[in-house]
mmCIF file of C-alpha atoms and ligand atoms in Angstrom:
data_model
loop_
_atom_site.group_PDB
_atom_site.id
_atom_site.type_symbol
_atom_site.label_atom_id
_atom_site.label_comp_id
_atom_site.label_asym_id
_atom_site.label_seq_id
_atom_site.Cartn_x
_atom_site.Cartn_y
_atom_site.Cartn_z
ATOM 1 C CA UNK P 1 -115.029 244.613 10.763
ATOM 2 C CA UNK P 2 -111.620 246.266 10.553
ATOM 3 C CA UNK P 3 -109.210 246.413 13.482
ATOM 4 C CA UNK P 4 -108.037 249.810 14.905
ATOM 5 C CA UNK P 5 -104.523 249.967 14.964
ATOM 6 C CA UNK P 6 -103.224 251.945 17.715
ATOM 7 C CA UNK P 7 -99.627 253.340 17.530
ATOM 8 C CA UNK P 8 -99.008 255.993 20.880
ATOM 9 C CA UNK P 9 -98.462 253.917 24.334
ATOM 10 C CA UNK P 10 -100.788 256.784 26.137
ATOM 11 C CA UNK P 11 -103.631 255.837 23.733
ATOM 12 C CA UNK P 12 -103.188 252.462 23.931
ATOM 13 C CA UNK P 13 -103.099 252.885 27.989
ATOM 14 C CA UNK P 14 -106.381 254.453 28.136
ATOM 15 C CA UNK P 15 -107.988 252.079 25.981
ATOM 16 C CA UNK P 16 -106.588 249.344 29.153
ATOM 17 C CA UNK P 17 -107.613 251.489 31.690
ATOM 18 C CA UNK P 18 -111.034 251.389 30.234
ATOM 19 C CA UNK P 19 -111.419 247.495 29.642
ATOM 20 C CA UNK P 20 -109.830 246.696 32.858
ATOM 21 C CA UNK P 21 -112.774 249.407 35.075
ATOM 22 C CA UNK P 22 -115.231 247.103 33.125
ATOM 23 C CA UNK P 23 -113.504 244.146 34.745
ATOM 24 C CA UNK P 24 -112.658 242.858 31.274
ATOM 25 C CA UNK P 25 -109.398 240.455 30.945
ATOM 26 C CA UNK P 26 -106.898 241.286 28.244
ATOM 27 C CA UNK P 27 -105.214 238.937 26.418
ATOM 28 C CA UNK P 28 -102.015 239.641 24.062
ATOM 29 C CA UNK P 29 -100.644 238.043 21.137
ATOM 30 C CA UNK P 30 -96.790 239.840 20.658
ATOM 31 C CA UNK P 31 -95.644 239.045 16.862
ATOM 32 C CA UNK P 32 -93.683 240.534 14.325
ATOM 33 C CA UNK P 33 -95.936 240.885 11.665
ATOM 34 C CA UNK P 34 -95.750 239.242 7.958
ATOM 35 C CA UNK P 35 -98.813 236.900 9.914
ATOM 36 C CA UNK P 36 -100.026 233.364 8.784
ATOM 37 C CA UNK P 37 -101.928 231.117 9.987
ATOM 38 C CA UNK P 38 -99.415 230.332 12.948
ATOM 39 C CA UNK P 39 -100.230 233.937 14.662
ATOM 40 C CA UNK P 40 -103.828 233.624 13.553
ATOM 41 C CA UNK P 41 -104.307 230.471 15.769
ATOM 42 C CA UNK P 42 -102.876 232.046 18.726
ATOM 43 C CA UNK P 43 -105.624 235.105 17.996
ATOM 44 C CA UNK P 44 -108.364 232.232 18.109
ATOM 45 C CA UNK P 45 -106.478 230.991 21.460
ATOM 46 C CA UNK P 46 -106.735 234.475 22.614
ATOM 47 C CA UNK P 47 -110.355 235.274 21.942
ATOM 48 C CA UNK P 48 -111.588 232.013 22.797
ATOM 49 C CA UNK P 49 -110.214 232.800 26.794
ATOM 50 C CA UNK P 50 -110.343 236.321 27.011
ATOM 51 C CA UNK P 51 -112.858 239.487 26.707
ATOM 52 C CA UNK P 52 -110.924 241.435 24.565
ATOM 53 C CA UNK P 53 -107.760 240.702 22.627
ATOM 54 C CA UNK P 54 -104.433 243.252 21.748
ATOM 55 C CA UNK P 55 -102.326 241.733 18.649
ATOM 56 C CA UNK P 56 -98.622 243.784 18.761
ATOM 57 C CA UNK P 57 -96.681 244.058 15.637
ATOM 58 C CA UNK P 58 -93.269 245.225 16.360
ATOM 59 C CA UNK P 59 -89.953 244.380 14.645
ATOM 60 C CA UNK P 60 -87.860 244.040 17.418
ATOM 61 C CA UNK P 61 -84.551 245.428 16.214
ATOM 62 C CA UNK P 62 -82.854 244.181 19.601
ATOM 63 C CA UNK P 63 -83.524 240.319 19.220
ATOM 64 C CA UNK P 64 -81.938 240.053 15.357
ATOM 65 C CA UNK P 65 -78.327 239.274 14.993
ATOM 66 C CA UNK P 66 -77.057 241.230 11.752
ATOM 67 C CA UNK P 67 -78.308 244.684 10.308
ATOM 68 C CA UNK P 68 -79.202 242.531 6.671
ATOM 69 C CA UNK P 69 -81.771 240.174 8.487
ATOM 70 C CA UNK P 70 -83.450 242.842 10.441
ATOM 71 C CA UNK P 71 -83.882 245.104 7.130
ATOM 72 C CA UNK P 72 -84.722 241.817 5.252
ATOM 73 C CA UNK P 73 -87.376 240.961 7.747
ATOM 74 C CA UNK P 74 -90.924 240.737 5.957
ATOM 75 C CA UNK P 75 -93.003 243.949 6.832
ATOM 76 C CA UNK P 76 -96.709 243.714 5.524
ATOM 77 C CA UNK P 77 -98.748 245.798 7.931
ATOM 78 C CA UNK P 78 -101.558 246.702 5.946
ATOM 79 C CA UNK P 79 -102.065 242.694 4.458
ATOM 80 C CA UNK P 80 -101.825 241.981 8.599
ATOM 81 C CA UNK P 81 -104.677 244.408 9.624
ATOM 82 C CA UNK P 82 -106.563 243.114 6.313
ATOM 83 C CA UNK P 83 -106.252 238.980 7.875
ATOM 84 C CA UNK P 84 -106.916 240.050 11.573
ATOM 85 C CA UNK P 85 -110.162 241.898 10.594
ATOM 86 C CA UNK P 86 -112.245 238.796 10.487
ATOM 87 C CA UNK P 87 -111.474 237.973 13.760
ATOM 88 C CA UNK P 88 -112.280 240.871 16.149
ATOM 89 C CA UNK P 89 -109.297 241.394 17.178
ATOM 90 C CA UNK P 90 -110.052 244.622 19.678
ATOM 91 C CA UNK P 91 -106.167 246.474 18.730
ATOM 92 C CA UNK P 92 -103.629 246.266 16.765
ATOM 93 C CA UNK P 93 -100.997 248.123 18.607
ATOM 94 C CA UNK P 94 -97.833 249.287 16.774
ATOM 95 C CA UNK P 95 -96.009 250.674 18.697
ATOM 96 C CA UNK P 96 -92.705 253.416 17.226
ATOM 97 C CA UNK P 97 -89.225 252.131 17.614
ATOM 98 C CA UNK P 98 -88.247 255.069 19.323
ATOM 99 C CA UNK P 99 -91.287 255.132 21.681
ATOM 100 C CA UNK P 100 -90.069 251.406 22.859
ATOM 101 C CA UNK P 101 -86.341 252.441 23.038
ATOM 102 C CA UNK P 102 -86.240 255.688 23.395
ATOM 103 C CA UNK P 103 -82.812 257.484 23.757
ATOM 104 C CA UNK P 104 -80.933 256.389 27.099
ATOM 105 C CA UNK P 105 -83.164 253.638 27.541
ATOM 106 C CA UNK P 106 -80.456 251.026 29.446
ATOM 107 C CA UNK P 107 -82.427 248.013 31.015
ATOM 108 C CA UNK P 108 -81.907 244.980 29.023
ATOM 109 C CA UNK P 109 -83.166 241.703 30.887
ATOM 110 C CA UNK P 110 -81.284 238.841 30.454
ATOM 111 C CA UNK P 111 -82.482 235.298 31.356
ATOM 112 C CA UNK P 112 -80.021 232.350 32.068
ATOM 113 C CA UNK P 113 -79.902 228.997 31.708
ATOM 114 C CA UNK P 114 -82.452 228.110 29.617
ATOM 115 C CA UNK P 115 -81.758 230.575 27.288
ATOM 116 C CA UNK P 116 -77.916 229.538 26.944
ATOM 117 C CA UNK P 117 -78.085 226.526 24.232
ATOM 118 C CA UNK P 118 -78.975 225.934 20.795
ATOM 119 C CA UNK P 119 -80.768 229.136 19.950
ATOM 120 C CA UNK P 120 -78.400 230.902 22.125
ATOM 121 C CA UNK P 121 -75.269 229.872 21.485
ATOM 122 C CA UNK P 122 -76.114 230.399 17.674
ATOM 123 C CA UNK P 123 -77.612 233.755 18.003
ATOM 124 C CA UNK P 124 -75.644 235.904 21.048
ATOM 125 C CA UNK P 125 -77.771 238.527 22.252
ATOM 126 C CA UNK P 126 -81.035 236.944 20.703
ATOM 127 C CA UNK P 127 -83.517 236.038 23.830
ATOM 128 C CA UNK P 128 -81.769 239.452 25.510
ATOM 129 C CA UNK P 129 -83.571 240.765 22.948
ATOM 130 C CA UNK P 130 -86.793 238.727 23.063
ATOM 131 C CA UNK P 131 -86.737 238.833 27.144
ATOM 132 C CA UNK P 132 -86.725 242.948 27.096
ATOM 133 C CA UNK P 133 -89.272 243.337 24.441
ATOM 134 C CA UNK P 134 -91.647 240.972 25.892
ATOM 135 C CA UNK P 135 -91.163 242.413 29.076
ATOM 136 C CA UNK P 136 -91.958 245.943 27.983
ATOM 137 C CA UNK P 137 -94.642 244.496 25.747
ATOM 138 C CA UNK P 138 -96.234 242.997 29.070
ATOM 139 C CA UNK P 139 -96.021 246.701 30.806
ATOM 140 C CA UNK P 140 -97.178 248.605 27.695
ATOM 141 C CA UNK P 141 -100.207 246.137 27.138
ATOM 142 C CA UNK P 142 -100.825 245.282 30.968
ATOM 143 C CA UNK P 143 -102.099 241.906 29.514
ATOM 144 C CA UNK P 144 -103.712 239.134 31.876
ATOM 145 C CA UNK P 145 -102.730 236.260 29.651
ATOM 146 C CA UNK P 146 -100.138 236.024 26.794
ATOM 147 C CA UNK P 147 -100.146 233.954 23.772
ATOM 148 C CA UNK P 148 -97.138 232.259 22.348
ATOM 149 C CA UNK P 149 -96.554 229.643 19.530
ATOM 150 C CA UNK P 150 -94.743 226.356 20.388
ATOM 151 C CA UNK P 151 -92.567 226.622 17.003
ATOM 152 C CA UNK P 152 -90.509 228.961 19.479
ATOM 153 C CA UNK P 153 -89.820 226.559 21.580
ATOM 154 C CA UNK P 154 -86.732 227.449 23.522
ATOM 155 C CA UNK P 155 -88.251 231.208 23.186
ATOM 156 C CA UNK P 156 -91.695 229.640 24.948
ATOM 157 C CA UNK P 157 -89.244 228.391 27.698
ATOM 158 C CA UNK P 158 -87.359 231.729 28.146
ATOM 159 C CA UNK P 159 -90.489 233.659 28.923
ATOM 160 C CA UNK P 160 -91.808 231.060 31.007
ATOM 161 C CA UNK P 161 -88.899 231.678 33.404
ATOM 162 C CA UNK P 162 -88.926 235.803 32.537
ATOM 163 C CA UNK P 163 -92.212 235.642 34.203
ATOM 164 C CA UNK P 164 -91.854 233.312 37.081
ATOM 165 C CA UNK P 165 -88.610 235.131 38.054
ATOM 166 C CA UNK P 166 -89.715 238.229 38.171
ATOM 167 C CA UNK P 167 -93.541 237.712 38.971
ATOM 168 C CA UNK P 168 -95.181 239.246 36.475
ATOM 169 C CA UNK P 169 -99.200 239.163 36.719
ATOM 170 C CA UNK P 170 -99.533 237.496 33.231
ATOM 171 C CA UNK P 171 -100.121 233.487 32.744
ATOM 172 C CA UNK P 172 -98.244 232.179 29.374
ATOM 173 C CA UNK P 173 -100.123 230.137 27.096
ATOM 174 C CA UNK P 174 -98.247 227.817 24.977
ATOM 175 C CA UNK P 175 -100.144 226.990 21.735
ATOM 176 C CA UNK P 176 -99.162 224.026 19.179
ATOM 177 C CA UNK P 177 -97.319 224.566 16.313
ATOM 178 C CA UNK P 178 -99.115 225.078 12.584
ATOM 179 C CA UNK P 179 -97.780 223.198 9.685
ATOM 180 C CA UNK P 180 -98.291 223.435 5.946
ATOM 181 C CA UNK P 181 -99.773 220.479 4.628
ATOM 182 C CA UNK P 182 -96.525 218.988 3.488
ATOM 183 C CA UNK P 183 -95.388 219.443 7.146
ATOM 184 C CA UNK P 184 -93.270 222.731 7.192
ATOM 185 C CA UNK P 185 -93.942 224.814 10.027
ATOM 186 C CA UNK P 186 -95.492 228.257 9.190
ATOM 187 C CA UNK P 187 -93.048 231.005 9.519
ATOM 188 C CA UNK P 188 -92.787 234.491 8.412
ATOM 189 C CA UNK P 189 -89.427 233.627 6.730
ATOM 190 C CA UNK P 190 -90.792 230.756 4.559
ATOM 191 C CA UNK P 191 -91.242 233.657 1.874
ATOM 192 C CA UNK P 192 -88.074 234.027 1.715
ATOM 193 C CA UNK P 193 -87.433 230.999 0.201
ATOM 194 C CA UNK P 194 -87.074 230.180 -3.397
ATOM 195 C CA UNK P 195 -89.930 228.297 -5.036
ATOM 196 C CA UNK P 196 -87.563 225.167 -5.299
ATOM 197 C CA UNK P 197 -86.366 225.645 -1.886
ATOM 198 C CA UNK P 198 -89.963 225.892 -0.770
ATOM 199 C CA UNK P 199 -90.865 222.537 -2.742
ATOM 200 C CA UNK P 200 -88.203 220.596 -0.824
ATOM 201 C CA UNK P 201 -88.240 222.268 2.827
ATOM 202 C CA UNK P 202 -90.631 219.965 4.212
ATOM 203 C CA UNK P 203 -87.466 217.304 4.385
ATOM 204 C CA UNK P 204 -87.051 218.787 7.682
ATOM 205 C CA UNK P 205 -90.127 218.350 9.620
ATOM 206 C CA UNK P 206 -90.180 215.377 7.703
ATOM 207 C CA UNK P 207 -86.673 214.091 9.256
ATOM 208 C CA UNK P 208 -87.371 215.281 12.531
ATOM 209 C CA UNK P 209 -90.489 213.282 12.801
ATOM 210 C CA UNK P 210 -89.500 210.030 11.625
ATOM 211 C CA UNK P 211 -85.896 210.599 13.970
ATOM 212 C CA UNK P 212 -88.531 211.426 17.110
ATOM 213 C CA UNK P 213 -90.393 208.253 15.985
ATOM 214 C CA UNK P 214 -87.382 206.535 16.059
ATOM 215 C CA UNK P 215 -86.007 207.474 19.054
ATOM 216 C CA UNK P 216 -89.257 207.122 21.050
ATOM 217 C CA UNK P 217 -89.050 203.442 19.575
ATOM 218 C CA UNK P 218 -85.880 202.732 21.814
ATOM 219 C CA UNK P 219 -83.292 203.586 18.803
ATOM 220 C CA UNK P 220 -79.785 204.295 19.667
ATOM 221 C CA UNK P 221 -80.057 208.764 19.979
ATOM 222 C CA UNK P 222 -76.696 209.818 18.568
ATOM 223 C CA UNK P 223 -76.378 207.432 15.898
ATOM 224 C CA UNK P 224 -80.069 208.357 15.262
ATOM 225 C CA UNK P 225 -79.405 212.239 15.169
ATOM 226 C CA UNK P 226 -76.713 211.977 12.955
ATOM 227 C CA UNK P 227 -78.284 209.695 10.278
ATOM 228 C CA UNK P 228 -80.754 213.088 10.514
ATOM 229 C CA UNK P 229 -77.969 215.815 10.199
ATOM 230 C CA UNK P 230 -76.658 213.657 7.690
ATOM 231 C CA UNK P 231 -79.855 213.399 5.805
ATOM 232 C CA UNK P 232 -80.431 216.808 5.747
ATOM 233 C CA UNK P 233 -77.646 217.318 4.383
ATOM 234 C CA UNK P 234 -77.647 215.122 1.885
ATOM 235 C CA UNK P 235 -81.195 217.153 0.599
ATOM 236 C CA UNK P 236 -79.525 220.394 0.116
ATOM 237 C CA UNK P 237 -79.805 221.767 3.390
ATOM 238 C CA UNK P 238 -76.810 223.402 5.101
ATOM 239 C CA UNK P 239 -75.165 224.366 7.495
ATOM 240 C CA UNK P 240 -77.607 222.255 9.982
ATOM 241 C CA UNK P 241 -76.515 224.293 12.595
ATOM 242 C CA UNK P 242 -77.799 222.082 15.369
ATOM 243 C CA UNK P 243 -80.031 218.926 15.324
ATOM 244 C CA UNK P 244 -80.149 217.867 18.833
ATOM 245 C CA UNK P 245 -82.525 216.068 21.443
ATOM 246 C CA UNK P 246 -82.814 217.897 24.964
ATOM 247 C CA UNK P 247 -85.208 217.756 28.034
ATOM 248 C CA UNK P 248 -88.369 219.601 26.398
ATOM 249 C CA UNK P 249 -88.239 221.907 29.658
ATOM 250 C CA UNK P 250 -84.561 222.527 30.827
ATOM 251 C CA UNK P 251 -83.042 221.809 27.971
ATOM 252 C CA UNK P 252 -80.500 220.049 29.473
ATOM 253 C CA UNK P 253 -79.646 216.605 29.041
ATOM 254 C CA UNK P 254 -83.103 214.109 27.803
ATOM 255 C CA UNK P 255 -83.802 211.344 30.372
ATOM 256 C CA UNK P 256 -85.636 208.118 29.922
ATOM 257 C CA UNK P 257 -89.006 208.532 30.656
ATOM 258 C CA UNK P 258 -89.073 212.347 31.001
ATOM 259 C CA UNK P 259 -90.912 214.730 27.989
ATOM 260 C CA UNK P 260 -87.757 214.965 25.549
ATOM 261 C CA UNK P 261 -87.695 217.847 22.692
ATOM 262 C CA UNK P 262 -86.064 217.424 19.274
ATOM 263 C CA UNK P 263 -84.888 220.442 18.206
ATOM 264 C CA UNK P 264 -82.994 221.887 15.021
ATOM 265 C CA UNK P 265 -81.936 225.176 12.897
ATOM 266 C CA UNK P 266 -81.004 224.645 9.484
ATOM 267 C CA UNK P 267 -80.176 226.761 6.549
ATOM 268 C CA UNK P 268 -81.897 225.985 3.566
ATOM 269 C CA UNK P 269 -81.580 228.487 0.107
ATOM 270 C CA UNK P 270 -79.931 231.092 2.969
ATOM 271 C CA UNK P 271 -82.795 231.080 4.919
ATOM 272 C CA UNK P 272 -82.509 229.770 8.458
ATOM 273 C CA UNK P 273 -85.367 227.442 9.607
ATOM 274 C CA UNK P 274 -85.910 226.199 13.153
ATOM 275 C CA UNK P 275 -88.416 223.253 14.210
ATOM 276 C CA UNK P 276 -88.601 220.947 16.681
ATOM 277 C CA UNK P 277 -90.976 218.139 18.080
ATOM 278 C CA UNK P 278 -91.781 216.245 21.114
ATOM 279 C CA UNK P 279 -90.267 212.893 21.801
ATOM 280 C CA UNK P 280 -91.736 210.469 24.332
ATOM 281 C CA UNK P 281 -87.926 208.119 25.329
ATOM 282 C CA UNK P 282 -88.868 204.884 25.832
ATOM 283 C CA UNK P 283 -87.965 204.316 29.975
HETATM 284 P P1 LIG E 1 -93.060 235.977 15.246
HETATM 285 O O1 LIG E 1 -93.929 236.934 14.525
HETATM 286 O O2 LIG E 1 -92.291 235.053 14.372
HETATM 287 O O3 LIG E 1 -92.222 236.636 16.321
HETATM 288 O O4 LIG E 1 -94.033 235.002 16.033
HETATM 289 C C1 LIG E 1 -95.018 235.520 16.896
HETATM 290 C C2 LIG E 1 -95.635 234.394 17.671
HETATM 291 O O5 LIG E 1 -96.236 233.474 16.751
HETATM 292 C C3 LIG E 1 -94.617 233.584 18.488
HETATM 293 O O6 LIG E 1 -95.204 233.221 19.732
HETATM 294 C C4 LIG E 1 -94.388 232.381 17.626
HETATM 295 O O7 LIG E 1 -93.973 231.244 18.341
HETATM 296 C C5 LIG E 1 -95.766 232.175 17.037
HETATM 297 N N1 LIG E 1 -95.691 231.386 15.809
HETATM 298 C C6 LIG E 1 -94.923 231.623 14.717
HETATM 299 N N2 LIG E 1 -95.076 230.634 13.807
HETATM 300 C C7 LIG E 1 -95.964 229.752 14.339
HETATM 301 C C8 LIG E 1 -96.532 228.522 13.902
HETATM 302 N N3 LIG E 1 -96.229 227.993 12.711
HETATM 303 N N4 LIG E 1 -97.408 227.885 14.710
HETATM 304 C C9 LIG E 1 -97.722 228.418 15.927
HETATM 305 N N5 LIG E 1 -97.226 229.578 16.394
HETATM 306 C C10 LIG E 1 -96.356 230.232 15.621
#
């Protein structure tokens, strides 16, 4: 099986129009490429609730922060097409940069709130960029469901509220995070890393779970966090940009008896990592 990749908006629009006079449901899963086993669950997700399935590859230029990381950023389309083709995936669609922002395009969509901490105060401009591209991503594919990875978690949240707010005909389905089997979550920039940056990056996950343990055992949450910053520090990694617990759906402050997040972005061997966890607070 090999997966037809499909590059012009009009052809991927009348390959829609076609599925959708059939009465077929569409589902999409939006990535960036360089794909592991992290995007390849959310295709299982995908085909397992839906009758046929549109994977999008598209480095967003708009949702990176510096020139270096967005030229840095993995590309590997023909090794993506190669992995998706076991799994009948029915497009790939890869859409041009200059088809998605074409000159004079204006309309940037900017969500608040949840998008303001953490991720957001680290990266300005970042979910602007996620919350436009997933919007047009929505329109070009005209997708019934949508398929998005947990490991983003603040991301998960933003287009959660992008699509209640503005009532867009697509239901978001959250799907659990992969991990190497040391614990490291999959991630497109784990390749970046140095072989003996790679053998020691699973202190994070590692940290994070035994702090969310911790903490869900009734231990004292800042002195808890910062034994973890400190920790992680200690192990090489640096700066630990943030390491913080949070209400796992406003982000705001966690509550006793309420789903709690733990949430983190680290540098390690310059590359950044993110991760985060649940944590059940004790009442
Ligand atoms: P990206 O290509 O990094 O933009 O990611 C595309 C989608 O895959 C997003 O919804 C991510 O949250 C999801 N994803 C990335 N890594 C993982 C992972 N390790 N486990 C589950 N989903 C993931």
């Amino acid at each position: 099986m090999t997966t037809p990749i499909i590059r012009p908006l009009d052809d991927l629009r009348a390959q829609v129009r076609g599925w959708k006079s059939r009465g077929e449901t569409i589902g999409v899963v939006p990535t960036m490429g360089a794909l592991h086993d992290g995007h390849l669950s959310l295709v299982h997700a995908a085909k397992a609730s839906c009758d046929r399935v549109i994977v999008t590859l598209f480095v967003n230029p708009r949702q990176f922060n510096s020139a270096e990381d967005f030229a840095k950023y993995p590309r590997t389309e023909v090794a993506d097409a190669a992995l998706l083709a076991p799994l009948g995936v029915d497009a790939l669609f890869v859409p041009d940069a200059a088809e998605v922002y074409p000159p004079g395009h204006s309309t940037v969509i900017s969500v608040s709130g949840v998008s303001e901490p953490l991720e957001g105060a680290h990266r300005p401009g970042h979910f602007d960029g996620v919350a436009t591209v997933v919007a047009l991503l929505f329109n070009m594919t005209g997708a019934d469901r949508a398929f998005f990875g947990e490991k983003d978690w603040q991301q998960l949240l933003v287009v959660q509220r992008l699509v209640r707010d503005l009532k867009m005909p697509v239901e978001i389905v959250a799907c659990p995070s992969v991990r190497a089997g040391d614990g490291l979550a999959l991630s497109s920039r784990n390749q970046r890393l140095s072989p003996g940056a790679r053998g020691h990056a699973a202190t994070l996950p590692a940290v994070m779970f035994r702090a969310a343990n911790d903490m869900g055992a009734g231990a004292e949450i800042n002195a808890t966090l910062d034994a973890a910053r400190s920790d992680l520090t200690g192990a090489g990694f640096g700066p630990v940009e943030y390491l913080e617990l949070r209400d796992a759906l406003t982000l705001g402050a966690a509550l006793p008896g309420r789903p709690a997040r733990l949430l983190a972005a680290a540098w390690l061997d310059g590359v950044r990592l993110i991760d985060n966890v649940a944590v059940t607070l004790p009442n």
